PDB file of C-alpha atoms in Angstrom:
ATOM      1  CA  LEU A   1      -6.495  11.300   3.294  1.00 92.00           C
ATOM      2  CA  ARG A   2      -6.897  14.459   1.229  1.00 92.00           C
ATOM      3  CA  ALA A   3     -10.155  13.018  -0.101  1.00 95.00           C
ATOM      4  CA  GLN A   4     -11.375  12.939   3.503  1.00 94.00           C
ATOM      5  CA  ALA A   5     -10.377  16.610   3.922  1.00 92.00           C
ATOM      6  CA  HIS A   6      -7.439  15.781   6.206  1.00 93.00           C
ATOM      7  CA  SER A   7      -4.275  17.831   6.130  1.00 92.00           C
ATOM      8  CA  VAL A   8      -1.449  15.954   4.456  1.00 95.00           C
ATOM      9  CA  GLY A   9       1.318  18.482   5.095  1.00 95.00           C
ATOM     10  CA  THR A  10       3.868  18.395   2.290  1.00 95.00           C
ATOM     11  CA  SER A  11       3.037  14.812   1.257  1.00 95.00           C
ATOM     12  CA  LEU A  12       2.796  14.135  -2.454  1.00 93.00           C
ATOM     13  CA  VAL A  13      -0.786  14.219  -3.665  1.00 94.00           C
ATOM     14  CA  GLU A  14      -2.086  13.516  -7.136  1.00 95.00           C
ATOM     15  CA  GLU A  15      -4.696  16.280  -7.105  1.00 94.00           C
ATOM     16  CA  ASP A  16      -6.264  14.978 -10.335  1.00 96.00           C
ATOM     17  CA  PHE A  17      -7.393  11.863  -8.447  1.00 96.00           C
ATOM     18  CA  VAL A  18      -8.772  13.367  -5.228  1.00 96.00           C
ATOM     19  CA  ASP A  19     -12.337  13.542  -6.589  1.00 96.00           C
ATOM     20  CA  MET A  20     -12.087   9.950  -7.793  1.00 96.00           C
ATOM     21  CA  ALA A  21     -10.895   8.885  -4.339  1.00 96.00           C
ATOM     22  CA  LYS A  22     -13.878  10.669  -2.783  1.00 97.00           C
ATOM     23  CA  ALA A  23     -16.216   8.856  -5.165  1.00 97.00           C
ATOM     24  CA  VAL A  24     -14.655   5.467  -4.348  1.00 97.00           C
ATOM     25  CA  LEU A  25     -14.949   6.107  -0.603  1.00 97.00           C
ATOM     26  CA  ASP A  26     -18.579   7.207  -1.014  1.00 97.00           C
ATOM     27  CA  LYS A  27     -19.426   4.170  -3.146  1.00 97.00           C
ATOM     28  CA  ALA A  28     -17.825   1.800  -0.638  1.00 97.00           C
ATOM     29  CA  LYS A  29     -19.776   3.429   2.182  1.00 96.00           C
ATOM     30  CA  GLY A  30     -23.012   3.085   0.203  1.00 97.00           C
ATOM     31  CA  LEU A  31     -22.280  -0.598  -0.361  1.00 98.00           C
ATOM     32  CA  ASN A  32     -21.332  -1.083   3.294  1.00 97.00           C
ATOM     33  CA  LYS A  33     -17.789  -2.108   2.278  1.00 96.00           C
ATOM     34  CA  THR A  34     -14.582  -1.338   4.139  1.00 94.00           C
ATOM     35  CA  ILE A  35     -11.650   0.458   2.608  1.00 95.00           C
ATOM     36  CA  LEU A  36      -8.865   0.125   5.123  1.00 95.00           C
ATOM     37  CA  LEU A  37      -6.885   3.338   5.335  1.00 95.00           C
ATOM     38  CA  PRO A  38      -3.953   3.914   7.685  1.00 96.00           C
ATOM     39  CA  SER A  39      -4.844   5.071  11.173  1.00 97.00           C
ATOM     40  CA  ASP A  40      -1.338   6.377  11.820  1.00 98.00           C
ATOM     41  CA  ILE A  41       1.469   7.656   9.637  1.00 97.00           C
ATOM     42  CA  VAL A  42       5.242   7.925   9.942  1.00 98.00           C
ATOM     43  CA  VAL A  43       5.971  11.515   8.947  1.00 98.00           C
ATOM     44  CA  ALA A  44       9.268  13.212   8.173  1.00 98.00           C
ATOM     45  CA  ASP A  45      10.457  16.773   7.927  1.00 98.00           C
ATOM     46  CA  ASP A  46      12.400  16.012   4.743  1.00 97.00           C
ATOM     47  CA  PHE A  47      12.473  13.415   1.970  1.00 97.00           C
ATOM     48  CA  SER A  48      15.719  11.927   3.181  1.00 97.00           C
ATOM     49  CA  PRO A  49      16.961   8.758   4.857  1.00 97.00           C
ATOM     50  CA  ASP A  50      18.264  10.963   7.681  1.00 96.00           C
ATOM     51  CA  ALA A  51      15.076  12.988   8.187  1.00 98.00           C
ATOM     52  CA  ASN A  52      13.561  13.618  11.600  1.00 98.00           C
ATOM     53  CA  THR A  53      10.506  11.404  12.048  1.00 98.00           C
ATOM     54  CA  GLN A  54       7.483  11.009  14.256  1.00 98.00           C
ATOM     55  CA  VAL A  55       4.364   8.855  14.254  1.00 98.00           C
ATOM     56  CA  VAL A  56       1.086  10.765  14.138  1.00 98.00           C
ATOM     57  CA  LYS A  57      -2.579   9.951  13.700  1.00 98.00           C
ATOM     58  CA  ALA A  58      -3.515   9.869  10.022  1.00 96.00           C
ATOM     59  CA  ASP A  59      -5.720  12.928  10.415  1.00 95.00           C
ATOM     60  CA  ALA A  60      -3.005  14.944  12.171  1.00 96.00           C
ATOM     61  CA  ILE A  61      -0.073  15.289   9.763  1.00 97.00           C
ATOM     62  CA  PRO A  62       1.649  18.518  10.808  1.00 97.00           C
ATOM     63  CA  ASP A  63       2.298  21.372   8.400  1.00 96.00           C
ATOM     64  CA  GLY A  64       5.780  21.093   6.913  1.00 97.00           C
ATOM     65  CA  TRP A  65       5.900  17.300   7.383  1.00 98.00           C
ATOM     66  CA  MET A  66       5.224  14.567   4.845  1.00 97.00           C
ATOM     67  CA  GLY A  67       3.877  11.058   5.213  1.00 97.00           C
ATOM     68  CA  LEU A  68       6.512   8.534   4.153  1.00 97.00           C
ATOM     69  CA  ASP A  69       5.164   5.293   5.642  1.00 97.00           C
ATOM     70  CA  GLN A  70       2.156   3.904   7.411  1.00 97.00           C
ATOM     71  CA  GLY A  71       2.506   3.693  11.172  1.00 98.00           C
ATOM     72  CA  PRO A  72       2.754   0.622  13.407  1.00 98.00           C
ATOM     73  CA  ASP A  73      -0.939   0.675  14.344  1.00 98.00           C
ATOM     74  CA  ALA A  74      -1.896   0.687  10.658  1.00 98.00           C
ATOM     75  CA  THR A  75       0.433  -2.252   9.988  1.00 97.00           C
ATOM     76  CA  LYS A  76      -1.162  -4.260  12.811  1.00 98.00           C
ATOM     77  CA  GLU A  77      -4.639  -3.359  11.543  1.00 97.00           C
ATOM     78  CA  GLN A  78      -3.670  -4.623   8.068  1.00 96.00           C
ATOM     79  CA  GLU A  79      -2.429  -7.882   9.529  1.00 97.00           C
ATOM     80  CA  ASP A  80      -5.709  -8.397  11.381  1.00 97.00           C
ATOM     81  CA  PHE A  81      -7.809  -7.338   8.378  1.00 96.00           C
ATOM     82  CA  LEU A  82      -6.011  -9.662   5.950  1.00 97.00           C
ATOM     83  CA  SER A  83      -5.689 -12.652   8.279  1.00 96.00           C
ATOM     84  CA  ASP A  84      -8.596 -14.591   6.784  1.00 95.00           C
ATOM     85  CA  CYS A  85      -8.394 -13.410   3.176  1.00 96.00           C
ATOM     86  CA  LYS A  86      -8.199 -16.017   0.449  1.00 96.00           C
ATOM     87  CA  THR A  87      -6.746 -13.735  -2.250  1.00 95.00           C
ATOM     88  CA  VAL A  88      -4.697 -10.554  -1.833  1.00 95.00           C
ATOM     89  CA  ILE A  89      -3.249  -8.355  -4.559  1.00 92.00           C
ATOM     90  CA  MET A  90      -0.409  -6.009  -3.620  1.00 93.00           C
ATOM     91  CA  ASN A  91       0.249  -3.271  -6.151  1.00 89.00           C
ATOM     92  CA  GLY A  92       2.539  -0.715  -4.559  1.00 90.00           C
ATOM     93  CA  PRO A  93       4.489  -0.254  -1.343  1.00 94.00           C
ATOM     94  CA  MET A  94       3.099   1.372   1.794  1.00 94.00           C
ATOM     95  CA  GLY A  95       5.942   3.859   2.060  1.00 94.00           C
ATOM     96  CA  VAL A  96       9.401   4.820   0.907  1.00 96.00           C
ATOM     97  CA  PHE A  97      10.778   1.360   1.647  1.00 95.00           C
ATOM     98  CA  GLU A  98      14.092   2.240   0.015  1.00 95.00           C
ATOM     99  CA  PHE A  99      14.888   4.286   3.155  1.00 97.00           C
ATOM    100  CA  GLU A 100      15.270   2.117   6.255  1.00 95.00           C
ATOM    101  CA  LYS A 101      13.310   4.538   8.474  1.00 96.00           C
ATOM    102  CA  PHE A 102      10.292   4.135   6.200  1.00 97.00           C
ATOM    103  CA  ASN A 103      10.302   0.445   5.267  1.00 97.00           C
ATOM    104  CA  LYS A 104       8.451  -1.034   8.238  1.00 97.00           C
ATOM    105  CA  GLY A 105       4.957  -0.593   6.830  1.00 97.00           C
ATOM    106  CA  THR A 106       5.812  -2.201   3.510  1.00 97.00           C
ATOM    107  CA  PHE A 107       7.862  -4.997   5.041  1.00 97.00           C
ATOM    108  CA  GLY A 108       5.140  -5.577   7.644  1.00 97.00           C
ATOM    109  CA  LEU A 109       2.594  -6.029   4.867  1.00 97.00           C
ATOM    110  CA  VAL A 110       4.938  -8.370   2.989  1.00 97.00           C
ATOM    111  CA  GLU A 111       5.403 -10.434   6.172  1.00 98.00           C
ATOM    112  CA  THR A 112       1.623 -10.633   6.590  1.00 98.00           C
ATOM    113  CA  LEU A 113       1.194 -11.794   2.994  1.00 98.00           C
ATOM    114  CA  ALA A 114       3.895 -14.445   3.403  1.00 98.00           C
ATOM    115  CA  LYS A 115       2.222 -15.634   6.611  1.00 97.00           C
ATOM    116  CA  ILE A 116      -1.286 -15.965   5.159  1.00 98.00           C
ATOM    117  CA  THR A 117       0.114 -17.686   2.067  1.00 97.00           C
ATOM    118  CA  LYS A 118       1.990 -20.254   4.124  1.00 97.00           C
ATOM    119  CA  GLU A 119      -0.467 -20.778   6.979  1.00 96.00           C
ATOM    120  CA  ASN A 120      -3.836 -20.247   5.278  1.00 96.00           C
ATOM    121  CA  GLY A 121      -3.144 -21.118   1.661  1.00 97.00           C
ATOM    122  CA  ALA A 122      -4.058 -17.629   0.528  1.00 97.00           C
ATOM    123  CA  VAL A 123      -3.220 -16.642  -3.025  1.00 95.00           C
ATOM    124  CA  THR A 124      -0.921 -13.612  -2.894  1.00 95.00           C
ATOM    125  CA  ILE A 125      -0.293 -11.718  -6.113  1.00 91.00           C
ATOM    126  CA  ILE A 126       2.444  -9.095  -6.155  1.00 93.00           C
ATOM    127  CA  GLY A 127       2.288  -6.677  -9.088  1.00 88.00           C
ATOM    128  CA  GLY A 128       4.680  -3.907 -10.021  1.00 87.00           C
ATOM    129  CA  GLY A 129       8.390  -3.293  -9.877  1.00 89.00           C
ATOM    130  CA  ASP A 130       8.406  -1.506  -6.514  1.00 93.00           C
ATOM    131  CA  SER A 131       6.275  -4.197  -4.890  1.00 93.00           C
ATOM    132  CA  VAL A 132       8.510  -6.923  -6.290  1.00 93.00           C
ATOM    133  CA  ALA A 133      11.614  -5.072  -5.082  1.00 95.00           C
ATOM    134  CA  ALA A 134      10.115  -4.753  -1.601  1.00 95.00           C
ATOM    135  CA  CYS A 135       9.369  -8.492  -1.483  1.00 96.00           C
ATOM    136  CA  GLU A 136      12.869  -9.294  -2.638  1.00 96.00           C
ATOM    137  CA  GLN A 137      14.500  -6.895  -0.155  1.00 95.00           C
ATOM    138  CA  SER A 138      12.466  -8.381   2.661  1.00 95.00           C
ATOM    139  CA  GLY A 139      13.708 -11.851   1.735  1.00 95.00           C
ATOM    140  CA  LEU A 140      10.148 -13.135   1.351  1.00 96.00           C
ATOM    141  CA  ALA A 141       9.619 -13.025  -2.409  1.00 95.00           C
ATOM    142  CA  GLY A 142       9.689 -16.812  -2.589  1.00 95.00           C
ATOM    143  CA  GLU A 143       6.778 -17.051  -0.155  1.00 96.00           C
ATOM    144  CA  MET A 144       4.299 -15.328  -2.502  1.00 96.00           C
ATOM    145  CA  SER A 145       2.008 -17.168  -4.915  1.00 94.00           C
ATOM    146  CA  HIS A 146       2.770 -14.995  -7.938  1.00 90.00           C
ATOM    147  CA  ILE A 147       5.094 -12.070  -8.617  1.00 91.00           C
ATOM    148  CA  SER A 148       5.063  -9.856 -11.699  1.00 85.00           C
ATOM    149  CA  THR A 149       6.843  -6.606 -12.446  1.00 78.00           C
ATOM    150  CA  GLY A 150       3.905  -5.669 -14.687  1.00 77.00           C
ATOM    151  CA  GLY A 151       1.863  -3.788 -12.084  1.00 76.00           C
ATOM    152  CA  GLY A 152      -0.100  -1.630 -14.513  1.00 79.00           C
ATOM    153  CA  ALA A 153      -0.692  -4.551 -16.814  1.00 79.00           C
ATOM    154  CA  SER A 154      -1.821  -6.684 -13.871  1.00 77.00           C
ATOM    155  CA  LEU A 155      -4.427  -4.084 -12.940  1.00 79.00           C
ATOM    156  CA  GLU A 156      -5.593  -3.769 -16.548  1.00 82.00           C
ATOM    157  CA  LEU A 157      -6.009  -7.537 -16.753  1.00 77.00           C
ATOM    158  CA  LEU A 158      -8.138  -7.451 -13.586  1.00 78.00           C
ATOM    159  CA  GLU A 159     -10.226  -4.678 -15.185  1.00 82.00           C
ATOM    160  CA  GLY A 160     -10.974  -7.064 -18.026  1.00 83.00           C
ATOM    161  CA  LYS A 161      -8.892  -5.272 -20.644  1.00 86.00           C
ATOM    162  CA  VAL A 162      -7.228  -7.307 -23.361  1.00 84.00           C
ATOM    163  CA  LEU A 163      -3.466  -7.076 -23.056  1.00 79.00           C
ATOM    164  CA  PRO A 164      -1.557  -6.860 -26.361  1.00 81.00           C
ATOM    165  CA  GLY A 165       0.868  -9.649 -25.419  1.00 80.00           C
ATOM    166  CA  VAL A 166      -1.953 -11.981 -24.410  1.00 79.00           C
ATOM    167  CA  ALA A 167      -3.907 -11.121 -27.549  1.00 82.00           C
ATOM    168  CA  ALA A 168      -0.847 -11.920 -29.697  1.00 85.00           C
ATOM    169  CA  LEU A 169      -0.558 -15.343 -28.021  1.00 83.00           C
ATOM    170  CA  ALA A 170      -4.246 -16.027 -28.606  1.00 79.00           C
ATOM    171  CA  ASP A 171      -3.846 -15.153 -32.295  1.00 78.00           C
ATOM    172  CA  ALA A 172      -0.763 -17.355 -32.736  1.00 72.00           C
TER     173      ALA A 172
END
């Protein structure tokens, strides 16, 4: 959202990656590809399970508030967007799923992935400890095609990098 010059309130932002995000968005636009970003956000006035919350449009996060989950419209849009996908890789939760007030976006995505795996035969790959924990907490881990706590390694493998453990097996 920061890469699109939207206010993000007190949300955490990795400033070192904002320019990269802008470049990715520009490249996708040039290739006529869609990057689905949340249309609404659950914001909180504190990083706490007891924080006051509200749902706002993604481009309207108030000063002093932080985004801690995607909103219900965004979750529905994800479900629609992913409904006919054949392969989906999840590498990170949508929000602070460890707090009940902010787990609906992540659990909604996990439910969508379980549904498309079961009903459409989609291949669903879950990478990273937080993503795995979210699947397990939702009770739907067993519905996914593949689960690995090696999120960074999973992404490096997709990039085409040789992983040391895989290289060692190949040399054995």
